[in-house]
Short mmCIF file of C-alpha atoms in Angstrom, two decimals:
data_model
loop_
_atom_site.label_atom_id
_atom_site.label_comp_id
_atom_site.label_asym_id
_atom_site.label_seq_id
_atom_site.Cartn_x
_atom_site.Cartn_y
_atom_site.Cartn_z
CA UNK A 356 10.04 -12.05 35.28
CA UNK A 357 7.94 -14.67 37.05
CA UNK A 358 4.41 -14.14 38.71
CA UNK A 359 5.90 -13.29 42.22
CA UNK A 360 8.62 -11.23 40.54
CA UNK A 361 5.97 -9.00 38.77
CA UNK A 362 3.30 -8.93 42.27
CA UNK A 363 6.31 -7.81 43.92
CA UNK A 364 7.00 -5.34 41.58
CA UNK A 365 3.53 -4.16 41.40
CA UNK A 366 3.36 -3.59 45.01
CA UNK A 367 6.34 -2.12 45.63
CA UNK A 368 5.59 0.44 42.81
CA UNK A 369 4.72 4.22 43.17
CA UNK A 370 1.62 3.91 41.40
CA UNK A 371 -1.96 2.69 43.17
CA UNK A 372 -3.83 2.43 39.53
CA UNK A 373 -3.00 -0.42 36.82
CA UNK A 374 -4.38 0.41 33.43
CA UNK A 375 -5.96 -2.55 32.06
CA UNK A 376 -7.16 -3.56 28.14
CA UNK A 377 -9.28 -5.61 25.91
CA UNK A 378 -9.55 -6.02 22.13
CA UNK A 379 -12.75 -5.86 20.85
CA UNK A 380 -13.89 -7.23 17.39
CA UNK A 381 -12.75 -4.04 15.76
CA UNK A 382 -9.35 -3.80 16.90
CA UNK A 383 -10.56 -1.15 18.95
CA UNK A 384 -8.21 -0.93 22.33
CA UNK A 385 -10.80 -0.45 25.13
CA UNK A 386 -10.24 -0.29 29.04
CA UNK A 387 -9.79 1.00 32.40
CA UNK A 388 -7.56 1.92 35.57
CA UNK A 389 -8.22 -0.44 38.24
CA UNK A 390 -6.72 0.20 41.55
CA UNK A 391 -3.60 -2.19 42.51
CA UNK A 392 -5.17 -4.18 45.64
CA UNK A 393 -8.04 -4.90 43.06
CA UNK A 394 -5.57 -5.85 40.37
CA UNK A 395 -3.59 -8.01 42.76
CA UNK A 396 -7.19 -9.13 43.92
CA UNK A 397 -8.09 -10.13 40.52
CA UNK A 398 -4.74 -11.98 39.45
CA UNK A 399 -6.33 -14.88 41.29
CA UNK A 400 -9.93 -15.05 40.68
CA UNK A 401 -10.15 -13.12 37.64
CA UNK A 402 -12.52 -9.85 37.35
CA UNK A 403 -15.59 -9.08 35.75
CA UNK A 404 -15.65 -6.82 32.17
CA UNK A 405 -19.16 -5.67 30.59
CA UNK A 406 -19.91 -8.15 27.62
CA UNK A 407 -20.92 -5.14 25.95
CA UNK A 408 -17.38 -4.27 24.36
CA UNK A 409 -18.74 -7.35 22.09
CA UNK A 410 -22.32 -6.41 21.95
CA UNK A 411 -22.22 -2.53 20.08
CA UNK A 412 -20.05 -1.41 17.05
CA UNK A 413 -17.22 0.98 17.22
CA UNK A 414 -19.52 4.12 17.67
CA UNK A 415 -20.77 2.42 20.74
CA UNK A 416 -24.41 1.71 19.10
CA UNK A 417 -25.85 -1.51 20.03
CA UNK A 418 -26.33 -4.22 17.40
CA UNK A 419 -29.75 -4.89 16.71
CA UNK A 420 -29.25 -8.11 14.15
CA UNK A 421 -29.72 -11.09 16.39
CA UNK A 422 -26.12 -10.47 17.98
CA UNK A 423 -26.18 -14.08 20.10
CA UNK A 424 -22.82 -13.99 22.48
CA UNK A 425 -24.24 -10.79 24.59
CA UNK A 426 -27.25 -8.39 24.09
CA UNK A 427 -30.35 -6.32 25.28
CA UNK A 428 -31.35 -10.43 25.99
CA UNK A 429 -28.69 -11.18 28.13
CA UNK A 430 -28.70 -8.16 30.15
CA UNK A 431 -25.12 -7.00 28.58
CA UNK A 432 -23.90 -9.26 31.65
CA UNK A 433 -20.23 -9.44 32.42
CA UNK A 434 -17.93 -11.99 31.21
CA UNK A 435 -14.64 -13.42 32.99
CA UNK A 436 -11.57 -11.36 32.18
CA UNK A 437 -8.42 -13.19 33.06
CA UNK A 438 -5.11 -10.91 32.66
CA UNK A 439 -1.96 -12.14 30.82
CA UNK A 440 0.62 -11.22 33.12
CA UNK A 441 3.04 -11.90 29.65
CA UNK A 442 1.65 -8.61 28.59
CA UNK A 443 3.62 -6.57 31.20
CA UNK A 444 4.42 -3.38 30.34
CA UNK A 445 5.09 0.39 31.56
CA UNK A 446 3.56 3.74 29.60
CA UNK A 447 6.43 5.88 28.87
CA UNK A 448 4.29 8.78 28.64
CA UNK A 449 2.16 8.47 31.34
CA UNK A 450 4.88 8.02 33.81
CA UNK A 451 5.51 4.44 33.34
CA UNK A 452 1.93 3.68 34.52
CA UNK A 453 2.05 -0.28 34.89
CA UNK A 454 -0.29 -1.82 31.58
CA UNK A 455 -1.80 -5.44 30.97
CA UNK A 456 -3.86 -6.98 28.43
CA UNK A 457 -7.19 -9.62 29.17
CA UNK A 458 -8.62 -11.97 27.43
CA UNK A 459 -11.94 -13.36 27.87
CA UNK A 460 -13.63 -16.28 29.04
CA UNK A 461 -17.21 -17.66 28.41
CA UNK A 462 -16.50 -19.57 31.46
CA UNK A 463 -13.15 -20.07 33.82
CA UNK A 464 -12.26 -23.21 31.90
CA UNK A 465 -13.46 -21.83 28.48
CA UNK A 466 -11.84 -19.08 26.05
CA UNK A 467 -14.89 -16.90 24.64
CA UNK A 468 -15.11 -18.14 20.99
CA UNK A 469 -15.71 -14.16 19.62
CA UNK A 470 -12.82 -12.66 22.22
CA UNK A 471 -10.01 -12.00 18.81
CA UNK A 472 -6.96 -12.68 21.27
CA UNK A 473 -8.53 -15.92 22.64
CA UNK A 474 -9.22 -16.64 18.71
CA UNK A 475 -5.67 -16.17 17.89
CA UNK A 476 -4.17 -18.05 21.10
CA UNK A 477 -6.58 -21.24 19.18
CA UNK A 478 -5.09 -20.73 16.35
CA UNK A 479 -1.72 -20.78 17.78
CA UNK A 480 -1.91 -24.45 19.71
CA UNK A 481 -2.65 -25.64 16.46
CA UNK A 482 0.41 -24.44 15.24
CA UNK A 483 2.22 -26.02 18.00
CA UNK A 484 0.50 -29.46 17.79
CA UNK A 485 1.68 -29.46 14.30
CA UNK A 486 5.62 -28.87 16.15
CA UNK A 487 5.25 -25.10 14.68
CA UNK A 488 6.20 -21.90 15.97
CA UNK A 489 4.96 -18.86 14.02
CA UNK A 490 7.22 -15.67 13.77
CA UNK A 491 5.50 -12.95 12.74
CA UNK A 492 5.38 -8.94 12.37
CA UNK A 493 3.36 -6.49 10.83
CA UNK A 494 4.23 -3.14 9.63
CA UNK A 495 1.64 0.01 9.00
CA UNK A 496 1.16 3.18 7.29
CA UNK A 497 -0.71 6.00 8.35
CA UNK A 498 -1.32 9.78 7.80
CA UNK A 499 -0.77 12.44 10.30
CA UNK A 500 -2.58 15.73 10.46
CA UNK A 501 -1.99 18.98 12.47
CA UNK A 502 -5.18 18.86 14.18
CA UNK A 503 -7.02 18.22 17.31
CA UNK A 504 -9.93 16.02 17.91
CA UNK A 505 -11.92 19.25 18.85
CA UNK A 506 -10.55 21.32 15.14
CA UNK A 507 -11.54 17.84 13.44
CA UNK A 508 -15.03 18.16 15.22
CA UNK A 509 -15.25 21.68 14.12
CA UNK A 510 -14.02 21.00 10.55
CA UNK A 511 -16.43 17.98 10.44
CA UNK A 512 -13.59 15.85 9.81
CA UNK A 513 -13.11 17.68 6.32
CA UNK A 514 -9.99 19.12 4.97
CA UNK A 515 -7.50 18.19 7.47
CA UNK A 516 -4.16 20.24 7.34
CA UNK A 517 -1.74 17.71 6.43
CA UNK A 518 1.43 17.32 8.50
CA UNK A 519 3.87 17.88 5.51
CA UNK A 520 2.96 18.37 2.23
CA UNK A 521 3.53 16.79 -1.21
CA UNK A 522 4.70 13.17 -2.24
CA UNK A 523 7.56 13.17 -0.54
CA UNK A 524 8.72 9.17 0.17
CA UNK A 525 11.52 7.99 2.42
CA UNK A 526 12.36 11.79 2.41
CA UNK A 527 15.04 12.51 5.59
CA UNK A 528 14.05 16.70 5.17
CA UNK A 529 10.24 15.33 6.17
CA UNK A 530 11.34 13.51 9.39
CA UNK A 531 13.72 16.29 10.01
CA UNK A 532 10.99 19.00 9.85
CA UNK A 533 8.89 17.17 12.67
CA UNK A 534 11.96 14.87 14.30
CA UNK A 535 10.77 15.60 17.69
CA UNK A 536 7.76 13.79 16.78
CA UNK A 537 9.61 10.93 15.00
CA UNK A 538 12.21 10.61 18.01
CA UNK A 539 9.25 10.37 20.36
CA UNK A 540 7.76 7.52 18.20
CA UNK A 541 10.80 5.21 18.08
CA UNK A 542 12.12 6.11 21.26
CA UNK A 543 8.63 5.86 23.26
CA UNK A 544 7.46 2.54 21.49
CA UNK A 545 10.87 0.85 22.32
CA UNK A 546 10.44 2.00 25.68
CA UNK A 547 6.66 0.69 25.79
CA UNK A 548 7.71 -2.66 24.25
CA UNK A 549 6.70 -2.38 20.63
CA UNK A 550 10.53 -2.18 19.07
CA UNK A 551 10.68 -1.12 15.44
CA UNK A 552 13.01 -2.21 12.94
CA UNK A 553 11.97 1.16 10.52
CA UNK A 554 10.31 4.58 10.74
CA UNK A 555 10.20 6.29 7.21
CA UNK A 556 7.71 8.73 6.04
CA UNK A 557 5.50 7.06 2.72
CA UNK A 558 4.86 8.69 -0.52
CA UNK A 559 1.93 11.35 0.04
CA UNK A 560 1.13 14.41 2.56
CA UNK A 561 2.00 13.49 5.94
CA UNK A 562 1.88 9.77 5.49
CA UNK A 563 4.59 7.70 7.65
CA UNK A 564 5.11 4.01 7.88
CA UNK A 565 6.77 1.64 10.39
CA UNK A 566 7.84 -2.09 10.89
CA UNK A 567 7.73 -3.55 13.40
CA UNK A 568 10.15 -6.18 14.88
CA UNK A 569 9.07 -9.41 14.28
CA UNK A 570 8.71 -12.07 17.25
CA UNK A 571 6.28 -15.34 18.29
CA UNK A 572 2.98 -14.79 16.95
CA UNK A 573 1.05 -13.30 19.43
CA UNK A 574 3.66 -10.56 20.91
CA UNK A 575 3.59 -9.55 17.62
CA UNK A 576 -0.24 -8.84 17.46
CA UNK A 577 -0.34 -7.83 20.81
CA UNK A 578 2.49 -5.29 19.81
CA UNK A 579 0.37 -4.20 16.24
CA UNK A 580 -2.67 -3.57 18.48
CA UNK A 581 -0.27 -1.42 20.87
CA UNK A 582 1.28 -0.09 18.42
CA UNK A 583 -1.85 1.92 17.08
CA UNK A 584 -3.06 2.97 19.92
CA UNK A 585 0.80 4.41 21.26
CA UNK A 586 1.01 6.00 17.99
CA UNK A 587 -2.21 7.95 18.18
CA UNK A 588 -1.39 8.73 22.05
CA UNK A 589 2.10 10.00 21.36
CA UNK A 590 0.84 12.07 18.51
CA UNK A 591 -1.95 13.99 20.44
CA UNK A 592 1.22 15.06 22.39
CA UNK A 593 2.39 17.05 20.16
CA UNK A 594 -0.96 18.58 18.18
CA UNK A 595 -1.15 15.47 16.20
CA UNK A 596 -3.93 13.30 15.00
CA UNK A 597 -2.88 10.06 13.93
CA UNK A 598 -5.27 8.21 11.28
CA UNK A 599 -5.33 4.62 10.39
CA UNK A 600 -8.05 4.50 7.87
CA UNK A 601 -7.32 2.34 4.62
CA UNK A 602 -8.22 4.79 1.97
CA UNK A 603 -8.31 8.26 2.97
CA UNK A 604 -8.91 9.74 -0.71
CA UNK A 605 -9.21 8.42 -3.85
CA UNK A 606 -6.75 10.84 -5.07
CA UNK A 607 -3.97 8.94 -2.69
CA UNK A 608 -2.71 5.21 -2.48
CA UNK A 609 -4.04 3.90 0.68
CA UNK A 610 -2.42 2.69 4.01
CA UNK A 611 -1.53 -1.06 4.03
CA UNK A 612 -0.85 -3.20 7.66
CA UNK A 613 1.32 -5.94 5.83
CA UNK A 614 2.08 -8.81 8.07
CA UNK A 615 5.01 -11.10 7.76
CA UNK A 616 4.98 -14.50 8.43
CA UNK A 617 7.33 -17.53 8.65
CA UNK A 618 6.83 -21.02 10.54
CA UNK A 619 9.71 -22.42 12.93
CA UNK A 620 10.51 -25.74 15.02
CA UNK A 621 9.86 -25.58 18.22
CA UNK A 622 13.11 -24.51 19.30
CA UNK A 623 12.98 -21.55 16.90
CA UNK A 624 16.54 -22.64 15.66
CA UNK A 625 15.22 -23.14 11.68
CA UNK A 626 12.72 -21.68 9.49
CA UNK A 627 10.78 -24.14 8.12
CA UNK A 628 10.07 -21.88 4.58
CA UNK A 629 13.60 -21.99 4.10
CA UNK A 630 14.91 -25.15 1.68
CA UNK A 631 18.39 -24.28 -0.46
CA UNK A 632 17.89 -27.49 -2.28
CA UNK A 633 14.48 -26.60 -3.47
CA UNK A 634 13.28 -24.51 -6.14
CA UNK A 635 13.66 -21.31 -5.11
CA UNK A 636 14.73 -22.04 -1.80
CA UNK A 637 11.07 -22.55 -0.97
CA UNK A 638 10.16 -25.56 1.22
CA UNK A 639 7.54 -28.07 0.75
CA UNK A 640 6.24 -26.14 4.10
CA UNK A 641 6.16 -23.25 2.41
CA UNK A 642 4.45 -23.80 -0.59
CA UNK A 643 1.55 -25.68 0.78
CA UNK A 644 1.71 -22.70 3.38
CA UNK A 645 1.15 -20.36 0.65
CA UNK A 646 -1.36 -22.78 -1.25
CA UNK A 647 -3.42 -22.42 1.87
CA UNK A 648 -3.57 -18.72 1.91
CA UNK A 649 -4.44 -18.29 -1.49
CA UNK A 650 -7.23 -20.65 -1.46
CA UNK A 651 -8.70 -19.49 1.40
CA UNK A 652 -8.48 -15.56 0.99
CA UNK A 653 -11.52 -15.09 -0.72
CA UNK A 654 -13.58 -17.14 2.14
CA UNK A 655 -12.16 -14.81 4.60
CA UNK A 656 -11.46 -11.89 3.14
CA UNK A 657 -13.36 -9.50 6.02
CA UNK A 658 -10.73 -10.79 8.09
CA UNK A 659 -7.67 -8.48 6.51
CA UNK A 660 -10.71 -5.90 4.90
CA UNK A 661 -13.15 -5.75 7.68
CA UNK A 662 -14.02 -2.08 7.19
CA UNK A 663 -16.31 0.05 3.98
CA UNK A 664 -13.43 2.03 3.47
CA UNK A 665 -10.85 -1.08 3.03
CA UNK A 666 -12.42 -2.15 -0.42
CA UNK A 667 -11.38 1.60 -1.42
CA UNK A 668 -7.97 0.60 -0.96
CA UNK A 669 -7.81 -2.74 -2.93
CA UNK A 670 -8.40 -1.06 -6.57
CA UNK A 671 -5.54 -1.46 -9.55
CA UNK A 672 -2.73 0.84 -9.14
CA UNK A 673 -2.89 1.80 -5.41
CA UNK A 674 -0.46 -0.18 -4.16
CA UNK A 675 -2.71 -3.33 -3.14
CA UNK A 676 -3.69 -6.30 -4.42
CA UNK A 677 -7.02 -7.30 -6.37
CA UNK A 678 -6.69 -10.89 -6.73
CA UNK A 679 -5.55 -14.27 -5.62
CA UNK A 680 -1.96 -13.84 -6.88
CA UNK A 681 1.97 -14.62 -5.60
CA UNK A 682 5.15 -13.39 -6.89
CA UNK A 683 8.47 -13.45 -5.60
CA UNK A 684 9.08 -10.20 -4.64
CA UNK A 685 6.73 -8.49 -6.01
CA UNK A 686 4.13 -5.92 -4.78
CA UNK A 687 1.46 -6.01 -7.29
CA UNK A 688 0.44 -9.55 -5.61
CA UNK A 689 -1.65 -10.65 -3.04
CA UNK A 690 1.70 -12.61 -1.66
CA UNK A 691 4.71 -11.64 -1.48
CA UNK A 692 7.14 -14.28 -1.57
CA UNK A 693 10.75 -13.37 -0.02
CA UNK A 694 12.65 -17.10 0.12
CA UNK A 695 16.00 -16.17 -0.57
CA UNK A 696 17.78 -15.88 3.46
CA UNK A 697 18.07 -18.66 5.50
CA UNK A 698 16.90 -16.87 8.76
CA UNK A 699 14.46 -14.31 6.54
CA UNK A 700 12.56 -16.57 4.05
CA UNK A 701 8.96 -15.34 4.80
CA UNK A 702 5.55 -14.56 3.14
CA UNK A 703 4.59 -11.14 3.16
CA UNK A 704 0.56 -10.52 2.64
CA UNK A 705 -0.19 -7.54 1.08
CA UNK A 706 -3.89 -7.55 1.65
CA UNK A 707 -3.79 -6.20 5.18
CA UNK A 708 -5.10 -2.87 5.26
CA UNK A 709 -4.20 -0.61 8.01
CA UNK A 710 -7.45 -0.62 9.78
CA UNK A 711 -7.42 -4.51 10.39
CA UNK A 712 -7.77 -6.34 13.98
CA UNK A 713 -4.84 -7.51 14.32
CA UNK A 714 -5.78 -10.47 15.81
CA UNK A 715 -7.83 -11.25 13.90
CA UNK A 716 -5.48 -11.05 10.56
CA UNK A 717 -2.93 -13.04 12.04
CA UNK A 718 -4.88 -15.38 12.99
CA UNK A 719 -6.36 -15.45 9.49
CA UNK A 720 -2.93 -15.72 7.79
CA UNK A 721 -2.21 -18.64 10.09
CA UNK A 722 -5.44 -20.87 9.87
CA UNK A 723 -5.04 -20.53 6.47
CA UNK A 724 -1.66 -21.18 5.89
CA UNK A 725 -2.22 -24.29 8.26
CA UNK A 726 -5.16 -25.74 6.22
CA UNK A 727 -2.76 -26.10 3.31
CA UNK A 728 -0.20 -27.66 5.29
CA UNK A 729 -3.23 -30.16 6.66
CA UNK A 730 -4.60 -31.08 3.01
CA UNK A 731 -1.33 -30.62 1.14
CA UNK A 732 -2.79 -28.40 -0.94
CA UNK A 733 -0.53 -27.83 -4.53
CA UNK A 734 0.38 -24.56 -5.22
CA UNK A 735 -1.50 -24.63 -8.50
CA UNK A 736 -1.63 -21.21 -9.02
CA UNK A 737 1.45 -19.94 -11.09
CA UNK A 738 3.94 -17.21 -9.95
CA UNK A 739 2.66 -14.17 -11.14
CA UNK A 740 5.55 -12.42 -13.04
CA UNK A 741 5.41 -8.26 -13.74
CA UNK A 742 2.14 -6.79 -13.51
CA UNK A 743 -0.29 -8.62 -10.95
CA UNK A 744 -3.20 -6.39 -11.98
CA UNK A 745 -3.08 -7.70 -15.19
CA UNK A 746 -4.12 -10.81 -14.29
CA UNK A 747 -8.03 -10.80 -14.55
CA UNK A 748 -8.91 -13.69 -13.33
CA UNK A 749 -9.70 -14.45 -9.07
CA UNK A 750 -10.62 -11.44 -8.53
CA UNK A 751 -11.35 -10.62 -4.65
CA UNK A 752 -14.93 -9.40 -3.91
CA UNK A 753 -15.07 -5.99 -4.19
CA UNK A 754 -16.97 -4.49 -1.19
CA UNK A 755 -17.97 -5.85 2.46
CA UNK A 756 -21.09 -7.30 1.89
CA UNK A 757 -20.11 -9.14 -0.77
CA UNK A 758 -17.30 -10.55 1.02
CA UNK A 759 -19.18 -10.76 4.59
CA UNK A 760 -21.49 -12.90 2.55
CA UNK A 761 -18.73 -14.81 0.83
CA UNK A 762 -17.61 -15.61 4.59
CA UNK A 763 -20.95 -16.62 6.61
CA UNK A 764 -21.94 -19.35 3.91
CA UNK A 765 -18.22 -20.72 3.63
CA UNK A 766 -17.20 -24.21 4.93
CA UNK A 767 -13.95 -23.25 4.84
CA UNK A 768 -14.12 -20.05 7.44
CA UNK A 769 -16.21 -22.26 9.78
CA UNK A 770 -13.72 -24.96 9.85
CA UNK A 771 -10.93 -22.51 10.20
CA UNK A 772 -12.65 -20.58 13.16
CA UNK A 773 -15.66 -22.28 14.33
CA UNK A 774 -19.54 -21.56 13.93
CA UNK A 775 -19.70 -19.11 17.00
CA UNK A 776 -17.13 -16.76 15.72
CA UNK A 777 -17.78 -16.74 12.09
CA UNK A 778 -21.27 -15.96 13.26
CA UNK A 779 -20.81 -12.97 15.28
CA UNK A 780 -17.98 -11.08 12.86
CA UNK A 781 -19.90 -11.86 9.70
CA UNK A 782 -22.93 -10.20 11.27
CA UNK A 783 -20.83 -7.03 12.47
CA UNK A 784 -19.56 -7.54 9.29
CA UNK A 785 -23.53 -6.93 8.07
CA UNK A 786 -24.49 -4.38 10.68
CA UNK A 787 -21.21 -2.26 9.36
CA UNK A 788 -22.69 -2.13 5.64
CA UNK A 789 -26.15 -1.10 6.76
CA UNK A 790 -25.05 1.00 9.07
CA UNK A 791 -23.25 2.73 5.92
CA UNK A 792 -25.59 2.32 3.54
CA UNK A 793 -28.73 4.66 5.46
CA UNK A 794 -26.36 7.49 5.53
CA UNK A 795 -26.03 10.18 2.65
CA UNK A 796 -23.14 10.74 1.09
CA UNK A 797 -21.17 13.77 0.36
CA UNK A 798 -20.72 12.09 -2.90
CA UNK A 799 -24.33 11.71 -3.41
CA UNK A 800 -25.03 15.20 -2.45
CA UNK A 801 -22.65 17.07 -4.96
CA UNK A 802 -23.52 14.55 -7.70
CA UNK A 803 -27.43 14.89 -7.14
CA UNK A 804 -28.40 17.99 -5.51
CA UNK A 805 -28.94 20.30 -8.48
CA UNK A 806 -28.16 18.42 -11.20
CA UNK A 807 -30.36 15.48 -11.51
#
């Protein structure tokens, strides 16, 4: 519906509160009800939103490493938020309460170079200069647990009682067992505008995963992000706690956030990966696509791992990659190449952990796919056939400070994202390793405490 469409809508509705959302660098969904007339109010001349969301981690401590966009030195100020009336949407379970997402501005004519969405919308023109449209989805797996957030408090978040137990894949008794749940998830999302294509539980207690439908770039991050949060809202409704970490034991694979990806003309009428007279099927597009990608993974690796706990996931036999590898359909590689449908030819990366911005691994997967298209960049690097963890060779950096570091001295993330931005993540990036590395371990404690 058009602008006047949607005011009308919005005033004519039962409800006097709008719930309104940002993004902030972690993916984290954060907001607020506003009441309509100030919503209507602020359709026009935008609203204010404390430039704190970017200035303290996702415990709400306040960085302390010469953090430059906002800051005990700027007075933690507020910076323009300008809602995207595209981003209209009801909350099933919260009696269709009317929902919008913001982005940022630094000023009224200027995106906020650090705001992820803003980042991604950059990225996007780009695209479209280039006569692109990007399709994209992303899919996720997570476990669920039969707890609270007060029994998790209580337990310390140790030991959590599983939802179902043992490894137990695409099993129909699982979703069966807890279908209530499951119904609510596919029926509720559709309803809130996140469609999925799947819903199957994964291999391991209590672990699910879902795709999402894919769409234009941006609906489909703006969906991921929703997606996450809806998930862990529609699970607390029924004595659920929803967990999106990347590795929650070493003893289990981990959760991966895959994202699919495919380039269009404008019209959306032909994928441009798609070639039947080329090798197979994949198009000159494609291949310096997926050139792009490889090259540049290393150099922006926080971008799809931004977390301590995503380098637990990226280990040899867990399901996720280690290396700078492609294969056509195969899931021991980086990329996943799947060129053999006209409409479906895409590149799946297999990086993406579960805990990722989404905006800001989509954006990632495009700026890099883009910089091989702009430098024609040879796909050098030979298909990986069988085992991708047997190749020992381009090996991803192992932990985030290594790759933070990787990233904040690399031309390549600066050209892809700008100075500003690389920045500001690189040194949450920082702060998130030395935040992690003063704390004791339970780890340490059991391997030290009497023994050594």
């Amino acid at each position: 519906m058009d602008k006047n469409e949607l005011i009308k809508r919005i005033k004519e509705s039962k409800h006097s509160k709008i719930k309104v959302a940002i993004v902030d660098i972690d993916g984290v969904l954060r907001g607020k009800f506003m009441h309509r007339d100030k919503f209507l109010s602020a359709l026009e001349s935008g609203f204010g939103f404390c430039s704190v969301v970017f200035g303290w981690d996702m415990g709400d401590v306040s960085y302390t490493n010469d953090i430059q966009v906002t800051g005990w030195h700027t007075g933690y100020n507020d910076f323009e938020a300008r809602v995207d009336l595209d981003t209209f949407r009801t909350i099933p379970w919260e009696e269709d309460t009317p929902f919008f997402l913001v982005d940022f501005a630094k000023e009224k004519t200027e995106d906020l170079a650090v705001c992820p969405r803003s980042l991604l919308r950059k990225i996007i023109a780009e695209a479209e200069n280039m006569k692109y449209t990007p399709m994209f989805s992303q899919e996720f797996e997570w476990f669920n647990f039969r707890e609270t957030s007060d029994s998790l408090k209580e337990k310390s978040h140790q030991n959590p009682q599983a939802l179902t137990h043992g490894m137990f894949g695409y099993s129909i008794l699982r979703m069966s067992e807890n279908s209530d749940y499951f119904d609510d998830l596919f029926n509720l999302l559709d309803s809130f505008g996140v469609p999925l294509e799947g819903l199957h539980t994964e291999t391991g207690p209590g672990v699910t995963e879902a795709a999402i439908q894919y769409s234009g770039i941006l609906e489909a991050a703006d969906r991921a992000v929703l997606f996450k949060t809806a998930v862990k809202e529609i699970a607390y409704r029924h004595g659920i706690i929803a967990s999106f970490m990347a590795k929650q034991t070493s003893a289990l694979p981990g959760c991966g956030g895959h994202i699919h990806q495919s380039l269009w003309d404008l019209k959306k009428e032909e994928n441009l990966f798609f070639d039947e007279k080329a090798k197979d099927n994949m198009s000159e597009t494609m291949q310096y696509f997926l050139a792009g990608q490889l090259k540049c993974l290393p150099e922006i690796l926080p971008m799809f791992a931004p977390t301590i706990n995503s380098y637990k996931r990226l280990v040899v036999g867990a399901w996720a990659p280690i290396n700078q590898t492609w294969g056509h359909d195969n899931r021991t590689c980086s990329l996943r190449v799947l060129a053999s449908g006209k409409k479906s030819a895409r590149i799946e990366h297999r990086v993406v952990g579960s805990d990722v911005n989404p905006y800001l691994a989509m954006a990632a997967c495009l700026a890099s796919g883009l910089y091989g298209i702009k430098n024609k960049l040879t796909l050098d690097t030979p298909e990986t056939k069988g085992n991708g963890y047997d190749i020992k060779k381009e090996i991803l950096p192992s932990n985030l400070w290594d790759a933070s570091q990787k990233m904040k001295n690399s031309i390549i993330a600066k050209e892809l994202f700008g100075n500003e931005f690389v920045d500001h993540f690189t040194k949450t990036r920082e702060w998130e390793w030395k935040q992690f590395s003063a704390e004791v371990t339970d780890w340490e404690t059991k391997r030290y405490f009497e023994i050594i």
